[in-house]
Each structure stands twice: as C-alpha cells, then as structure tokens.
Coordinates of C-alpha atoms in Angstrom, one line a residue:
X1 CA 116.7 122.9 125.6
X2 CA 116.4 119.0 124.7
X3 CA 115.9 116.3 127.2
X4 CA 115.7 112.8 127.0
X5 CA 111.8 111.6 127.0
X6 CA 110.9 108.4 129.3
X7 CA 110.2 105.0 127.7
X8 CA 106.2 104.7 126.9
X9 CA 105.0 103.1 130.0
X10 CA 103.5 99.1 129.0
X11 CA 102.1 98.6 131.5
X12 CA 100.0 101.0 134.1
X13 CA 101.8 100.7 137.7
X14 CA 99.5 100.2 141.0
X15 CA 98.3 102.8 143.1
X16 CA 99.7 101.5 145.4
X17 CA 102.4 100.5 144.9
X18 CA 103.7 104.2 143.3
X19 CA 100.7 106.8 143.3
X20 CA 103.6 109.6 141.1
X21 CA 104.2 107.0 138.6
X22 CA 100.7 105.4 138.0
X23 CA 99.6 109.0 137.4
X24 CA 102.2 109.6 134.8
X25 CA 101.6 106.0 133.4
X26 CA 97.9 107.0 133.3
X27 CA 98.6 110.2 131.2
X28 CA 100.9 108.8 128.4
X29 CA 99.2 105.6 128.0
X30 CA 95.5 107.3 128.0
X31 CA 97.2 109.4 125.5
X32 CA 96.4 112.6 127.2
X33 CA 99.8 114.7 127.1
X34 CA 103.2 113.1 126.8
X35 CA 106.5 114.7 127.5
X36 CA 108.2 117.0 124.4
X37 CA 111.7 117.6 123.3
X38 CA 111.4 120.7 125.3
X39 CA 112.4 120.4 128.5
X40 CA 109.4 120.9 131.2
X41 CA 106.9 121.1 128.7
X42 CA 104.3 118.6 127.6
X43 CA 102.4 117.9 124.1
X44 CA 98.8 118.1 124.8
X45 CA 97.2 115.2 122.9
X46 CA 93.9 115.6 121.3
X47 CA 92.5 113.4 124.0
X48 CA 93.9 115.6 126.4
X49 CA 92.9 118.5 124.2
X50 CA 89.3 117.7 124.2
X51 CA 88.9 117.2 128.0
X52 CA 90.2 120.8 128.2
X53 CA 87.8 122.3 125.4
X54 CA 85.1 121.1 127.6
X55 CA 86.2 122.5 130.4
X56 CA 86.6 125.6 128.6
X57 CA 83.4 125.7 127.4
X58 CA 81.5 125.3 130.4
X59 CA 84.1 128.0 131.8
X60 CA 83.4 130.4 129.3
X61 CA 79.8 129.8 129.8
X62 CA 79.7 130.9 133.5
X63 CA 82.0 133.8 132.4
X64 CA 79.9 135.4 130.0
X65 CA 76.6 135.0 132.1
X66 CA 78.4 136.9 134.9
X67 CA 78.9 139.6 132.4
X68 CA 82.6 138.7 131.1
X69 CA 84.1 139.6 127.7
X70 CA 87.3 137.6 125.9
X71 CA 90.0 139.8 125.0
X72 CA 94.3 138.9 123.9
X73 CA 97.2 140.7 125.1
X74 CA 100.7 140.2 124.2
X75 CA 102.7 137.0 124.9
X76 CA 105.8 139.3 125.3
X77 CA 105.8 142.0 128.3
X78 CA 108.7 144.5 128.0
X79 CA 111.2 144.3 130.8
X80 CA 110.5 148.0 131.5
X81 CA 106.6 147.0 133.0
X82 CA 107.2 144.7 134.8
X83 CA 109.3 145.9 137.5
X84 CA 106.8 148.7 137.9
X85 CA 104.9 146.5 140.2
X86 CA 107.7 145.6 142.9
X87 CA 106.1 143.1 144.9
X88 CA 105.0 141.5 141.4
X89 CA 108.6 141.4 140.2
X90 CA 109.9 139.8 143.7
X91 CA 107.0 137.2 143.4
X92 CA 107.9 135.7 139.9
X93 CA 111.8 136.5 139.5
X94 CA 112.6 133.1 139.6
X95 CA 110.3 131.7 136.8
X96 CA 110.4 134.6 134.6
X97 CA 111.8 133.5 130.7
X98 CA 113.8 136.3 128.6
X99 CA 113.9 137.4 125.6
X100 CA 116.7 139.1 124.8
X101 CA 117.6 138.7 120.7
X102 CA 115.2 139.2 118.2
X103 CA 116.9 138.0 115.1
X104 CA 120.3 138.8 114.6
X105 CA 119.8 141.7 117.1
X106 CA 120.2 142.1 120.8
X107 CA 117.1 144.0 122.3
X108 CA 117.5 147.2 123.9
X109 CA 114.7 145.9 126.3
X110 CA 114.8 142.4 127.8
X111 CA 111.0 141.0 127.3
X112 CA 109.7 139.0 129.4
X113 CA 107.3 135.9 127.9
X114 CA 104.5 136.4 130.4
X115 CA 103.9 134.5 133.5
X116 CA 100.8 136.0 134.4
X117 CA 99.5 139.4 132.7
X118 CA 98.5 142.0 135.0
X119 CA 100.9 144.3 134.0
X120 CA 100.6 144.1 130.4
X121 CA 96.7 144.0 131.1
X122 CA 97.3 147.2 133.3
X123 CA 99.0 149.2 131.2
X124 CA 96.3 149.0 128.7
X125 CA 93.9 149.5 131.2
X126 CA 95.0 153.0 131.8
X127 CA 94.7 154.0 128.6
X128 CA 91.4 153.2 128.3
X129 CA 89.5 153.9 131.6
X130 CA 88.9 157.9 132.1
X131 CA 85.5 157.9 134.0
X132 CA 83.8 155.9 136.3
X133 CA 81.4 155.8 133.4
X134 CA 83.8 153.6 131.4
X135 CA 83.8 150.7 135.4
X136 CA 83.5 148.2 135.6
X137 CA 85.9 146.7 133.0
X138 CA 85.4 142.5 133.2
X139 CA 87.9 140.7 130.9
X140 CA 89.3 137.4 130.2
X141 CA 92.0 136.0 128.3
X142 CA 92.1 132.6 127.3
X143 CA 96.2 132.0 126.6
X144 CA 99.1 130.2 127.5
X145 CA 102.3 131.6 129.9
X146 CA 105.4 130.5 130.7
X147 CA 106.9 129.9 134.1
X148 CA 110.4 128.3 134.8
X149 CA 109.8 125.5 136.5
X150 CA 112.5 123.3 138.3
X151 CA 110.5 120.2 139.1
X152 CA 107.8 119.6 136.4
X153 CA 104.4 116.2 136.0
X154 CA 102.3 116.4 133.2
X155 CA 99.3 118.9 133.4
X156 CA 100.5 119.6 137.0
X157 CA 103.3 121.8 136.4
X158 CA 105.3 122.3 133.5
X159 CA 107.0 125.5 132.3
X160 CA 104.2 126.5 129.6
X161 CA 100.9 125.9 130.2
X162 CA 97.1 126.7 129.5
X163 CA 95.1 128.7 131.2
X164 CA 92.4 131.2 131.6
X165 CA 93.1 134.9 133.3
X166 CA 90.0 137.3 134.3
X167 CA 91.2 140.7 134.9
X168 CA 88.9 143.7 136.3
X169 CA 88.7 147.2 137.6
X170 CA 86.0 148.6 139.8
X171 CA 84.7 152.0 140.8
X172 CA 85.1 151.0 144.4
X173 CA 86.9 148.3 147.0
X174 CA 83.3 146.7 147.8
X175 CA 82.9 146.0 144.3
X176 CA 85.9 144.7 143.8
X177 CA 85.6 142.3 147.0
X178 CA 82.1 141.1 145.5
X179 CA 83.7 140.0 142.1
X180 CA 86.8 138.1 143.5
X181 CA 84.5 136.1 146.2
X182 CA 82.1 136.0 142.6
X183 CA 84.4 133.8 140.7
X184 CA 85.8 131.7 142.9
X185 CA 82.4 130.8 144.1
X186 CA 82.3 129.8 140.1
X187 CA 85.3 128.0 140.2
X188 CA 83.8 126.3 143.1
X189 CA 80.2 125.3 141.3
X190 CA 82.2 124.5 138.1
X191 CA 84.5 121.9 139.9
X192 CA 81.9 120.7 141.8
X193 CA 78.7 120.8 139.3
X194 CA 81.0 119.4 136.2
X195 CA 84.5 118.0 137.2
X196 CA 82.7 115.9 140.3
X197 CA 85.3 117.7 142.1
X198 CA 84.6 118.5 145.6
X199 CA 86.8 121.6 146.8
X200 CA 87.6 123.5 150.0
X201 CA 87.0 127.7 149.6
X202 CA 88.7 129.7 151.7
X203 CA 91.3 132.5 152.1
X204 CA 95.1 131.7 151.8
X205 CA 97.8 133.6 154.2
X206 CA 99.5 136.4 153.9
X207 CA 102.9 134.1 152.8
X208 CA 100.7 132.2 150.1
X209 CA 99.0 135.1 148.9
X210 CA 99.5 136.2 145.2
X211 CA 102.5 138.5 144.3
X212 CA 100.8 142.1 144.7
X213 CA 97.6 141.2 145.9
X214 CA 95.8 142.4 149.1
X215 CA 93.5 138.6 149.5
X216 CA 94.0 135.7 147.9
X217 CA 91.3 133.3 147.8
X218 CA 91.3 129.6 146.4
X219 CA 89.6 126.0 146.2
X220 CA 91.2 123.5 147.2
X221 CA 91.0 120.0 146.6
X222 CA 92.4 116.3 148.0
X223 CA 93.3 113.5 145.7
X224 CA 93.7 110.2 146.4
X225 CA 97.0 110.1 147.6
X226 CA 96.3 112.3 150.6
X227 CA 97.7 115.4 149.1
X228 CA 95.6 118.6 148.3
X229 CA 95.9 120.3 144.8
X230 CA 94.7 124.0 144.6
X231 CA 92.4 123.8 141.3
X232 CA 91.6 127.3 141.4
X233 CA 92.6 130.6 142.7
X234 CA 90.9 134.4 143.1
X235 CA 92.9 137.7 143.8
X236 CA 91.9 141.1 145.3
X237 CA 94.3 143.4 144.7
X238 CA 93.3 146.6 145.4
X239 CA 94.7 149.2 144.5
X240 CA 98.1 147.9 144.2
X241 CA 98.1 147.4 140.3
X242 CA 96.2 150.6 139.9
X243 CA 99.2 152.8 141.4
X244 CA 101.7 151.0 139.9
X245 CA 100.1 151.6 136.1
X246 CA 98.5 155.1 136.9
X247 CA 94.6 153.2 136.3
X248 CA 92.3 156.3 137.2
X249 CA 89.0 157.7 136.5
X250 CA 87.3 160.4 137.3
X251 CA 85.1 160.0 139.9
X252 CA 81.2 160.7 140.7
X253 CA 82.6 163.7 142.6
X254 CA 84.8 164.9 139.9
X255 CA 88.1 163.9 141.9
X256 CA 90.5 161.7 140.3
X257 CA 90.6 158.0 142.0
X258 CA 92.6 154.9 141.3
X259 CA 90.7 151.6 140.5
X260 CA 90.2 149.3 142.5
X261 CA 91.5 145.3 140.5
X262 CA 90.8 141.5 140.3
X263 CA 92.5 138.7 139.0
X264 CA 91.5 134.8 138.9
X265 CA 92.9 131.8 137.1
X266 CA 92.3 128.4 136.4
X267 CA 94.2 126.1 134.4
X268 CA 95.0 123.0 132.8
X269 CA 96.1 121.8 136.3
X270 CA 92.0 121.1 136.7
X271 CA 93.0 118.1 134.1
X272 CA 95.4 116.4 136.7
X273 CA 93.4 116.6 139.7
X274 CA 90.5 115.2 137.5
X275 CA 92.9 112.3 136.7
X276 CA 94.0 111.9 140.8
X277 CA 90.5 112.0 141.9
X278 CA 88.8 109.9 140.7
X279 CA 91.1 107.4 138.3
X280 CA 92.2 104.1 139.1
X281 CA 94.3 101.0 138.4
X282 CA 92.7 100.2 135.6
X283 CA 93.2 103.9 134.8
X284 CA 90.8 106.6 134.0
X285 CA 87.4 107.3 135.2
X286 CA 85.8 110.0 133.9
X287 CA 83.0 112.3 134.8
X288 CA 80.3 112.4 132.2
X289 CA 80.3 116.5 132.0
X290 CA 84.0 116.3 130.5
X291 CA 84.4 113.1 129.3
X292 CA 84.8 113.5 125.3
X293 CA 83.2 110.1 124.8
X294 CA 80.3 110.1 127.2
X295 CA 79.1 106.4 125.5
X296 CA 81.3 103.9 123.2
X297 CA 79.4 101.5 121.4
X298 CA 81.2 98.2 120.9
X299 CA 79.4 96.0 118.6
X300 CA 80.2 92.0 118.7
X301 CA 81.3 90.9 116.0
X302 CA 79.6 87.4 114.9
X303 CA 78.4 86.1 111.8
X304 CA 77.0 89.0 109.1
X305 CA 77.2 91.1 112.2
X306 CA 78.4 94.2 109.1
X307 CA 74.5 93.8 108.0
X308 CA 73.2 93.1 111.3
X309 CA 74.8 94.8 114.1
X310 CA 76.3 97.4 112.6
X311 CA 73.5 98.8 111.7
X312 CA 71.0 98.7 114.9
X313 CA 74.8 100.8 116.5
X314 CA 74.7 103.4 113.8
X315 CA 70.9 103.4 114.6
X316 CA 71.3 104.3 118.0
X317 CA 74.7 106.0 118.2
X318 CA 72.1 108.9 115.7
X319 CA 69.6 108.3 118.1
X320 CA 71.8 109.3 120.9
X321 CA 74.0 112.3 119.6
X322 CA 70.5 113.7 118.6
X323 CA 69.9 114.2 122.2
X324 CA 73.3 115.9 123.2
X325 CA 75.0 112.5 124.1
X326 CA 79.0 112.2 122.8
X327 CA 78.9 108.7 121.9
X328 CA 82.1 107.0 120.1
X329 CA 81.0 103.4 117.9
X330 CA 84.3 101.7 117.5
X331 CA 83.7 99.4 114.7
X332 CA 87.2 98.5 113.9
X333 CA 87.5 94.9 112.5
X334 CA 91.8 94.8 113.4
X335 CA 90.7 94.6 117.8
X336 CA 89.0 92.1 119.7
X337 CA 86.0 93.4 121.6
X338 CA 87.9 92.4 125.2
X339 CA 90.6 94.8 123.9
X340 CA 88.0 97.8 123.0
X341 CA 86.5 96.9 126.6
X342 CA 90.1 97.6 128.1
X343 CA 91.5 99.7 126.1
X344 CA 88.0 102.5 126.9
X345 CA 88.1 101.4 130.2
X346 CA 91.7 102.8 130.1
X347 CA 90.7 106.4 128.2
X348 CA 87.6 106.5 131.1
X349 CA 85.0 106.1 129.2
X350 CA 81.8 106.9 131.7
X351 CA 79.6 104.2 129.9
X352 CA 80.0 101.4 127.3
X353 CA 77.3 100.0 125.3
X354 CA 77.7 96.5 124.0
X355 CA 75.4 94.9 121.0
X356 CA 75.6 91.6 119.5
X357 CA 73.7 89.3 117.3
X358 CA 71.8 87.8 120.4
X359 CA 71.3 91.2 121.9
X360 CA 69.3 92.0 118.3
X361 CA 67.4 89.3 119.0
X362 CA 66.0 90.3 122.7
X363 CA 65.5 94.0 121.3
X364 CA 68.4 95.0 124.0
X365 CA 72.5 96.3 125.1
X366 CA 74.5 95.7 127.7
X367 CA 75.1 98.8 129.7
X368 CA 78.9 98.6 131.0
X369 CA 79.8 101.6 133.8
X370 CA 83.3 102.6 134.2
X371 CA 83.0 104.0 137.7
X372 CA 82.0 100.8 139.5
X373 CA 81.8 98.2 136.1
X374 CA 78.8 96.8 137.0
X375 CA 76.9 95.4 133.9
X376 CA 72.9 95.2 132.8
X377 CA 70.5 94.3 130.7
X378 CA 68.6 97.5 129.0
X379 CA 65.8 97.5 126.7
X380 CA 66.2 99.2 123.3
X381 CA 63.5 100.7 123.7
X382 CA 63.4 103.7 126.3
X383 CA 67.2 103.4 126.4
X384 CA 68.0 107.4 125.2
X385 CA 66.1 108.4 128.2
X386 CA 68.1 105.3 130.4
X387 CA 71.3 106.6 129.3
X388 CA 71.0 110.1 130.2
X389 CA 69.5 109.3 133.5
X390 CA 72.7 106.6 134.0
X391 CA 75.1 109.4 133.0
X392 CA 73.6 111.7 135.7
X393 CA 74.2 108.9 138.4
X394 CA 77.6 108.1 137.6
X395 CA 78.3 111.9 137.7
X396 CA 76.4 112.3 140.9
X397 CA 78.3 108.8 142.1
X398 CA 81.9 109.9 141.6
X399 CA 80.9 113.3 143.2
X400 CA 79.8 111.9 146.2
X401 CA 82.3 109.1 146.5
X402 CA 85.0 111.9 146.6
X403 CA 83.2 113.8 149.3
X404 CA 83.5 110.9 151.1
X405 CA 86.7 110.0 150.5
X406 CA 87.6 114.0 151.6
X407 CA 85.6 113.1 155.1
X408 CA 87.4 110.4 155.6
X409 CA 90.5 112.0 155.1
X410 CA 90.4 114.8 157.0
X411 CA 91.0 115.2 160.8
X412 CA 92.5 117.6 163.2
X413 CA 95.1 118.1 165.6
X414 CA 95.0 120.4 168.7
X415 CA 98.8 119.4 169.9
X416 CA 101.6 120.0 167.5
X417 CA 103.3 116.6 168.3
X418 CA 100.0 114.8 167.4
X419 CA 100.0 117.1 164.3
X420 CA 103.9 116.1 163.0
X421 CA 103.1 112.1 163.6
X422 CA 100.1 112.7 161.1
X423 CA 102.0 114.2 159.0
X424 CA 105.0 112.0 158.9
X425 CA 102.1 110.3 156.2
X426 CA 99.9 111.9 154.1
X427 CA 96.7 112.2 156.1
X428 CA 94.9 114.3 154.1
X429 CA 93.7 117.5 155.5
X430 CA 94.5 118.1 158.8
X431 CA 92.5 121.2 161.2
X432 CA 94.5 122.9 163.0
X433 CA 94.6 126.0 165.9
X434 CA 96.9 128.6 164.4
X435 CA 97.8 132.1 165.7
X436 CA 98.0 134.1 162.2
X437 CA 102.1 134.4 162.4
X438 CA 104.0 133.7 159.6
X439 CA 106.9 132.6 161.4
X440 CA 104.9 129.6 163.1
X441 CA 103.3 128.8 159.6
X442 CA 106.8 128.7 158.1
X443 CA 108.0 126.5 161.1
X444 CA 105.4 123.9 160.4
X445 CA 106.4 124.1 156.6
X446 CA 110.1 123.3 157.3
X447 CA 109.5 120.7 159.7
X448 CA 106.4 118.5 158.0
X449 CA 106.5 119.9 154.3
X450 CA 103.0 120.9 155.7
X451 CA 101.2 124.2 154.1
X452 CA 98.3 126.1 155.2
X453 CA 95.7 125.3 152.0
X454 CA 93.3 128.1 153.6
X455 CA 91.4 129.5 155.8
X456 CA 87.7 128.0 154.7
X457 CA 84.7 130.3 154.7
X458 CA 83.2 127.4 156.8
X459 CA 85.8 127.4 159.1
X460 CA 84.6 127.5 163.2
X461 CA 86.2 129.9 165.7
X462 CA 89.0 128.5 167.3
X463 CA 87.6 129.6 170.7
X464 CA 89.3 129.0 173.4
X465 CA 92.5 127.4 171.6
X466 CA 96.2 127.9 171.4
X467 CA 98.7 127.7 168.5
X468 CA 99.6 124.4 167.6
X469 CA 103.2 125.9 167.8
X470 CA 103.7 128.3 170.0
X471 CA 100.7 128.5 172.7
X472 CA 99.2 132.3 171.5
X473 CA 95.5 132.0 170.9
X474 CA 94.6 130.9 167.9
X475 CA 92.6 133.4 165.6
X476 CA 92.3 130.3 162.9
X477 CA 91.5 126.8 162.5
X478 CA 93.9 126.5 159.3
X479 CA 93.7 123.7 157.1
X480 CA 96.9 122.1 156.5
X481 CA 98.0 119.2 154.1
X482 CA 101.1 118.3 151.7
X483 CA 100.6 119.4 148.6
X484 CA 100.8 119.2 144.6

C-alpha cells in the first residue's frame, strides 16, 4: 500500500509552537527514521538504528544476568492458533495482518503475521515441557511484529515495529508473580539507569490490561508535552495461555498441572520517548548511555591545521575510544566548523570537543555540552579522566531535570470538576480517588480523553475518599494523564 511521503522538514518547528510536528521534524532531520513507501511503516536509519543497538545491548545484558536465553519463532502464526486463546483473539482482531496467498495459491489456513507471539510461543511450549524438571523455561525473542495501525508517528506507533518479547513458564503462580514484578523492575532500572528516563511502576486496570492476561504491569513515563508514554509493559497470565495450548508437566506429586506464564515487552517506542524527554528546539539531546557518538571532535581549521591539528584529534580521539568512549572526529574539509557545531548539536551529541591551532598552543580543548551548552577550557592533560566524569554529569543532569520536570507536572484532584478543567490541558499526571469500576474509568475516558496510566506500587491509600465520579469509596489513588 503506497502513500505519499511528507516534504523533508527545513527547518525544525518550535516546541511550542507545535510539540507533534517538532517531534517529527526532529526525527527526519536527525535522520533517525523517515517515513517508507509503505503505508504506517518507517525506515529505521542507521542513526536511529544505532540508538536502538544500544538499547538492546544493555537489554540483553540485564536479560541474560537474570537467567534469560534468546530463541526465534515464526513471523507467520496459522489462523488455526490463534483463536485458541479467545480473549487473545478479541484483544488484537483489529490489528491483525493476513496472509492468505502464498504464490499463485490461496491458503487453506489464513496466517496471521504476528502481533505478539504467545501463541506461536505456546504451542511450542507444550511440546517441550513434560516435568517440572524441565520449569522454569525463560526466553526471549528479539523480532519484529506487525499491528494494523490507523493513526501512526515515527518510532511511536507504526504498523511494523521492533521489539523484544520474554516469554516464561513456571512450576507455580508465586513464581510466576516474582518474574513479571522481576522485569519490569528491569525495565524500570534500564530506563532510568541508561535512557535518563524517570518512569512511574504500577499496575494497569482490568480495561487496560493485556489480552489474556490475569495483571498487567507497566512504567510509565511524561514527556514534555504533558502526555505520558508507557515505555514498558509486564504480563502475568496465569494459567490462561497454559489451558489454551495444553502447557503441562508433571508435577512433584506426580499429578499433571498446567504452567503457570509471563510475558513482557519493550520496544522501539523507548526511541520516541527518549526523543520527547529530553530534546529541544535545537533538537536532540542525548543521554551519554545511548548516544552513538558520546564525543565529536571538531578540529578548527587554520593554517597547516592537516599537520597540526589533525593530528593532536586523531591523538586523542585513540586515547579516548581506548577507554570505552564513542567519540566521532569530523574532519571534513567541504563544512564550516559553525555548521558541524549545529548540525551535532542537531543529532544530540552529549559532548563536543573543539581543537584549534591556539588550543595546541595552551596544551588544551574546548569542552561544548549539549544538554545546557555551556563551554570550558580543559587541559589536555587529565582530560580522558574529565570526559568520563562530564559524561556521567550530563547523564545524571538530564535524569534529574526530568524528575523534576515529572514533579512539576504532576498534581491531583479530589473533585471531578477540578479534575475535567485540568484536563481540558495537558497537566501532566493527575492523582486521583477512584472506586475500581470500569464504567467510571471509561466515563472519565469519554469525557477528558483521560486514561488510568496505573496504579503505582507507591501509591497511598485513598482513606477516607470518594470516587472522583460517582461518590463510592475509593480503593485507588489512580494516576491519570492523556496519553501517546
């Protein structure tokens, strides 16, 4: 399905003057992902790319050390599986792509290209688990999936994307409990710890739970438009799956039990909110953890500056790769050094070195940060151990800046007419008294676009308080905001 792609922006547009379009603006002229001839689907440029092999890698770390394994299952579900898991099918009927002709011939069975992989995953699952020998079975996939999106924004949502799916079984409920609050209390202390990315933790209700699940769990996080983007989500689902896909094992006691599942995802939605957080007119900041250049050199070029400069950059671009720094020297001779310094400041660069003939002669750089551009004066010598320690305090800096941008941003309403003026903006996150009914948490939905983002772990007792719609004590404080 073609579409026509959107003009390359010029120009980036003010935050404030259109947050939707300065993001997209951002993406395409960062050269992160730009739209393809497909329609809802984006070309992940190697920019883009990179940002997401880090985040991978420092995924896949935390995986494995938890005692995860990597595994691939098919792209293509048969039609047959799916709808063996009702409350699965309901879930994703609407986004689900078909296959229905393979060549010149029509299938028999429709397949499905997957939108999530449980029961593909499941299916294989009980085939290979017998005994409770054989639990607990940890894998992840690292794939793509396909979901059939109406409205689509780069790296937000769009009808294919990248993502990572763990998938486990367990001998017993308690287990499996202990492993879904386990990852998303990775999730968590990856966005956090790496992406500079403070999140919410919580439960989500029973309307926004998964498709099939018992609990849904999920980090949430608020960007700076006042909107909160879920960056992260972790499922219990009992023994839903299990039943559905006949997953036993023989048990300690010799009876034959069903196994008790997980699922958790993140995905290459972390890019966006990375870009929304912390980005801004001049367009992206990055934290040092991710960024694929964490230094770019810019030498000035003056006189022999080829025999001079160049050389003393070389020196100490080696010096600082040899100690785990990704450092970029951008000795092209067809841009001006101003256009380097805007066109990195653009891509986020976390730090810029600059070195010119007079620098040579005072044995130091110029040290240029991204987050808040101040400049200084560093000795050459020493400045491998200054670097690191400046990369650590921008990271730390754009961490806490968030934080308090989330304070800042988040309030709460006891009256529901207090609640629907704050939302007729985007406040944020707003804390609010709610009864556990789905019919006032759909009410509040159609009449402020407002969803519960979840019930935080940290969350007080509403004691004493009635539902901000319809006066039954509250069993909740829910957080509420518009969202991505």
């Amino acid at each position: 399905m073609s579409t026509e792609i959107p003009d390359f922006p010029t120009k980036i547009t003010p935050q404030s003057e259109d947050f939707g379009r300065w993001y997209i603006d951002v993406v395409r002229r960062a050269e992160l992902a730009d739209y393809s001839p497909v329609k809802g689907c984006m070309v992940i440029r190697p920019y883009g790319y990179a940002i997401w092999e880090l985040i991978q890698q420092g995924l896949d770390r935390r995986f494995k050390a938890t005692g995860h394994v990597n595994a691939y299952f098919p792209l293509l579900i048969p039609e047959s599986l799916l709808t063996r898991e009702a409350q699965h099918v309901e879930g994703f009927a609407p986004q689900v792509a078909w296959v229905t002709q393979g060549g010149d011939e029509v299938l028999e069975e429709r397949l499905v290209i997957r939108p999530t992989s449980e029961t593909i995953i499941g299916t294989m699952y009980a085939k290979w688990i017998q005994s409770w020998r054989d639990l607990p079975v940890l894998i992840n996939q690292w794939a793509n999936v396909v979901r059939w999106e109406k409205v689509t924004r780069l790296f937000l949502r769009t009808t294919e994307f990248l993502w990572q799916e763990g998938h486990t079984a367990h001998e017993t409920a308690e287990e499996a409990q202990e492993e879904t609050l386990r990852m998303l209390a990775v999730y968590k202390e990856f966005a956090e710890t790496e992406l500079a990315m403070p999140v919410v933790d919580g439960q989500k209700t029973e309307s926004e739970k998964f498709a099939g699940a018992d609990r849904t769990y999920s980090i949430e996080a608020l960007v700076r438009d006042g909107r909160a983007l879920q960056a992260g989500t972790s499922h219990n689902l009992g023994q839903n799956f299990a039943k559905g896909f006949n997953i036993t094992f023989q048990a300690r006691d010799k009876s034959v039990q069903f196994v008790h599942g997980t699922s958790w995802g993140v995905s290459t939605r972390m890019i966006g909110g990375v870009i929304m957080m912390h980005g801004d007119d001049g367009g992206l900041i990055l934290p040092p953890r991710i960024a694929p250049h964490q230094v770019v050199i810019v030498p000035i070029p003056r006189g022999n500056w080829r025999e001079t400069v160049l050389p003393k950059a070389e020196e100490i671009r080696d010096a600082l790769v040899a100690r785990g720094v990704r450092v970029k020297l951008d000795d092209r001779d067809s841009q001006t050094p101003g256009w380097k310094f805007n066109e990195w400041e653009l891509r986020g660069v976390p730090l810029r070195l600059e070195i010119g003939p007079k620098d040579l002669e005072k044995s130091q750089v110029v040290l240029a940060r991204r987050d808040t551009r101040e400049k200084s004066f560093v000795p050459m010598d020493g400045l491998g151990a200054h670097v690191e320690e400046l990369l650590a305090t921008i990271q730390q800096a754009l961490y806490d800046r968030a934080v308090t941008y989330r304070d800042e941003h988040t309030v709460e309403a006891d009256g529901y007419e207090a609640f629907k003026s704050l939302m007729a903006g985007r406040p944020g996150f707003v804390i609010s008294p709610w009864c556990g009914s789905a019919t006032c948490e759909a009410s509040i939905k159609n009449q402020t676009q407002a969803t519960i983002r979840n019930i935080p772990f940290a969350s007080t007792p509403p004691v004493g308080k009635s539902c901000l719609v319809c006066d039954a004590p509250a069993t909740a404080h829910a957080w509420f905001a518009k969202s991505y």
